[in-house]
Coordinates of C-alpha atoms and ligand atoms in Angstrom, one line a residue:
M16 CA 22.7 -65.6 41.8
K17 CA 22.0 -61.9 42.5
N18 CA 18.5 -60.8 43.4
I19 CA 16.8 -57.6 42.5
A20 CA 13.4 -56.0 43.4
V21 CA 11.7 -53.6 41.1
L22 CA 9.5 -50.9 42.5
T23 CA 6.9 -49.2 40.4
S24 CA 4.0 -46.9 40.7
G25 CA 0.4 -47.3 39.3
L26 CA 1.4 -45.2 36.2
S27 CA 4.5 -47.3 35.3
R28 CA 4.2 -48.6 31.7
G29 CA 6.7 -51.3 32.6
S30 CA 8.9 -50.7 29.6
N31 CA 12.1 -50.5 31.6
F32 CA 11.1 -53.6 33.6
N33 CA 10.6 -55.3 30.3
A34 CA 14.0 -54.3 29.0
I35 CA 15.7 -55.4 32.2
V36 CA 14.1 -58.9 32.2
D37 CA 14.8 -59.4 28.5
Y38 CA 18.4 -58.3 29.0
I39 CA 18.9 -60.8 31.8
N40 CA 17.3 -63.6 29.9
N41 CA 19.0 -62.9 26.6
N42 CA 22.4 -62.8 28.2
N43 CA 21.8 -65.7 30.6
L44 CA 22.8 -63.5 33.5
Q45 CA 22.8 -64.9 37.1
I46 CA 20.3 -62.2 38.1
E47 CA 16.7 -62.9 39.3
V48 CA 14.0 -60.3 39.6
K49 CA 12.4 -61.6 42.8
F50 CA 9.3 -59.4 42.7
V51 CA 7.8 -56.2 41.5
T52 CA 5.9 -53.9 43.8
I53 CA 2.8 -52.1 42.6
N54 CA 0.8 -49.5 44.5
R55 CA -2.4 -49.9 42.5
K56 CA -4.4 -53.1 42.3
K57 CA -5.0 -52.6 38.6
A58 CA -1.5 -51.6 37.6
L59 CA -0.8 -52.1 34.0
I60 CA 2.5 -53.7 34.7
Q61 CA 0.8 -56.8 36.1
N62 CA 0.3 -58.3 32.7
K63 CA 4.0 -58.1 32.0
C64 CA 4.7 -59.7 35.4
K65 CA 2.3 -62.6 34.6
F66 CA 4.1 -63.1 31.2
Y67 CA 7.5 -63.4 32.9
K68 CA 6.1 -65.3 35.9
I69 CA 7.4 -62.7 38.3
P70 CA 5.3 -61.9 41.4
A71 CA 3.6 -58.5 41.4
I72 CA 3.1 -57.6 45.0
F73 CA 0.5 -54.9 45.9
I74 CA 1.6 -52.6 48.7
S75 CA -0.4 -49.4 49.2
T76 CA 1.8 -46.3 49.5
K77 CA -1.0 -44.4 51.3
D78 CA 0.6 -44.9 54.6
F79 CA 4.2 -44.5 53.4
H80 CA 5.8 -45.5 56.7
S81 CA 4.0 -48.8 56.7
F82 CA 4.9 -49.2 53.0
E83 CA 8.5 -48.8 53.9
E84 CA 8.3 -51.3 56.8
K85 CA 6.7 -53.9 54.5
L86 CA 9.4 -53.4 51.9
L87 CA 12.2 -53.9 54.5
L88 CA 10.7 -57.3 55.4
L89 CA 10.4 -58.3 51.7
F90 CA 14.0 -57.2 51.0
K91 CA 15.2 -59.3 53.9
K92 CA 13.1 -62.3 53.0
H93 CA 14.2 -62.4 49.4
K94 CA 17.9 -61.4 50.1
I95 CA 17.7 -58.5 47.7
H96 CA 21.1 -57.2 46.4
L97 CA 19.8 -54.2 44.5
I98 CA 16.6 -52.2 44.5
V99 CA 15.6 -50.9 41.1
L100 CA 13.1 -48.1 40.7
A101 CA 11.1 -48.1 37.4
G102 CA 8.6 -45.2 37.4
F103 CA 8.4 -45.1 41.2
M104 CA 7.6 -41.5 42.1
R105 CA 7.9 -41.3 45.9
Q106 CA 10.7 -40.2 48.1
F107 CA 12.0 -42.5 50.8
S108 CA 12.6 -41.5 54.4
A109 CA 16.1 -41.0 55.8
D110 CA 15.3 -43.8 58.3
F111 CA 14.4 -46.3 55.6
L112 CA 17.5 -45.4 53.6
K113 CA 19.6 -46.0 56.7
K114 CA 18.0 -49.4 57.3
I115 CA 18.3 -50.9 53.8
Q116 CA 21.2 -53.2 53.3
C117 CA 21.7 -52.5 49.6
N118 CA 21.7 -49.7 47.1
I119 CA 18.6 -48.2 45.4
V120 CA 19.0 -47.1 41.8
N121 CA 16.7 -45.0 39.6
I122 CA 16.6 -43.9 36.0
H123 CA 15.7 -40.4 35.1
P124 CA 14.7 -39.4 31.6
A125 CA 17.1 -36.5 31.2
L126 CA 20.8 -35.6 31.7
L127 CA 21.0 -34.8 35.4
P128 CA 21.7 -32.5 37.2
K129 CA 19.6 -30.6 34.6
F130 CA 15.9 -31.1 34.4
G131 CA 15.5 -33.0 37.7
G132 CA 13.9 -32.4 41.1
K133 CA 10.3 -32.5 42.5
G134 CA 7.6 -32.5 39.8
M135 CA 10.1 -33.4 37.1
Y136 CA 8.8 -36.7 35.8
G137 CA 7.2 -38.0 32.7
M138 CA 6.3 -35.5 30.0
A139 CA 7.1 -32.5 32.3
V140 CA 10.8 -33.3 31.9
H141 CA 10.7 -33.6 28.1
Q142 CA 8.6 -30.4 27.8
A143 CA 11.2 -28.5 29.9
V144 CA 14.0 -29.9 27.7
Y145 CA 12.0 -28.9 24.6
E146 CA 11.4 -25.4 25.8
A147 CA 15.0 -24.9 26.7
Q148 CA 15.8 -25.8 23.1
E149 CA 18.4 -28.4 24.1
Q150 CA 20.3 -30.1 21.3
K151 CA 20.7 -33.3 23.3
S152 CA 18.9 -35.1 26.0
G153 CA 19.4 -38.5 27.5
A154 CA 19.0 -40.8 30.5
T155 CA 20.7 -40.9 33.8
V156 CA 21.0 -43.8 36.2
H157 CA 21.7 -42.7 39.7
Y158 CA 21.7 -43.8 43.3
V159 CA 18.7 -42.8 45.3
N160 CA 19.1 -40.6 48.4
E161 CA 16.6 -38.5 50.3
N162 CA 16.4 -35.8 47.7
Y163 CA 14.7 -36.2 44.3
D164 CA 17.2 -36.9 41.6
E165 CA 20.2 -35.8 43.6
G166 CA 21.9 -39.2 44.3
K167 CA 25.3 -39.9 42.9
I168 CA 25.2 -40.3 39.1
I169 CA 26.3 -43.8 38.0
R170 CA 26.0 -43.7 34.1
Q171 CA 24.5 -41.4 31.5
L172 CA 23.7 -41.9 27.8
S173 CA 22.8 -39.0 25.6
V174 CA 20.9 -38.7 22.4
D175 CA 20.6 -36.1 19.7
I176 CA 17.3 -34.3 19.8
S177 CA 18.2 -31.3 17.6
N178 CA 15.5 -32.3 15.0
C179 CA 12.7 -33.2 17.5
K180 CA 9.5 -31.3 16.8
S181 CA 7.8 -31.9 20.1
A182 CA 8.3 -33.0 23.7
S183 CA 6.8 -36.4 23.0
E184 CA 9.2 -37.0 20.2
I185 CA 12.0 -36.3 22.7
G186 CA 10.3 -38.7 25.1
D187 CA 10.3 -41.5 22.6
R188 CA 13.9 -41.0 21.7
V189 CA 15.0 -40.9 25.4
L190 CA 12.9 -44.0 26.3
K191 CA 14.8 -46.0 23.7
I192 CA 18.1 -45.2 25.2
E193 CA 16.8 -45.8 28.7
H194 CA 16.2 -49.4 27.7
K195 CA 19.8 -49.7 26.6
L196 CA 21.3 -48.0 29.6
Y197 CA 19.4 -49.3 32.5
P198 CA 19.7 -53.1 32.1
K199 CA 23.4 -52.8 31.3
T200 CA 24.1 -50.6 34.3
I201 CA 22.2 -52.8 36.6
A202 CA 24.2 -55.9 35.4
E203 CA 27.5 -54.0 35.8
L204 CA 26.6 -52.9 39.4
L205 CA 25.7 -56.5 40.4
E206 CA 28.8 -57.9 38.8
R207 CA 30.9 -55.7 41.0
K208 CA 29.3 -57.0 44.2
Ligands
LIG1 C1 10.8 -43.7 32.7 O1 10.7 -42.7 31.8 C2 11.9 -43.4 33.7 O2 12.9 -42.6 33.2 C3 11.1 -42.8 34.8 O3 9.9 -43.4 34.8 C4 9.6 -43.9 33.5 C5 9.2 -45.3 33.7 O4 8.7 -45.8 32.4 N1 11.9 -42.9 36.0 P1 8.4 -47.3 32.2 O5 7.3 -47.7 33.2 O6 9.6 -48.1 32.5 O7 7.9 -47.5 30.8

């Protein structure tokens, strides 16, 4: 059995989390989502966690150092093999990244290295893609390092957006392929371990 932890922020809708758990269940994979962290007590994703009976653990990110310390203890306790970011917005310290015993992966809603970096999240990404009149966009799964969206790219999937009339239309199209790409990539990474 391989264990993963999913880290979210208060604004996470939980759609990638949903896709990951469904993929694991539908394919009978030997992967367990041990817990989800939330940094807001009323995070929307809690309902999804309840549905799947996966613990949602609240840890405040206000004191980020203490947040990282608490995570390290949880990763150790639950023997986590892979840390999965799903809408988690903050940057980890170099010290934390040195101390963790496994990889961290993230999904970005565009084709990196374009349209990444600080402030490039949510609709801001799709708006920039729309304004640049790109014909295609996509999703990128990448390792996490100390710089926003700069870790090594693992997999990308692109989608035609040439007939999209707005940034939100692009966002909808990209989200659909995120749900295809992220669970499969996570499963592949864990298989290789
Ligand atoms: C996704 O668009 C992902 O690309 C980004 O954060 C968003 C999370 O969405 N990193 P959701 O909470 O999984 O619906």
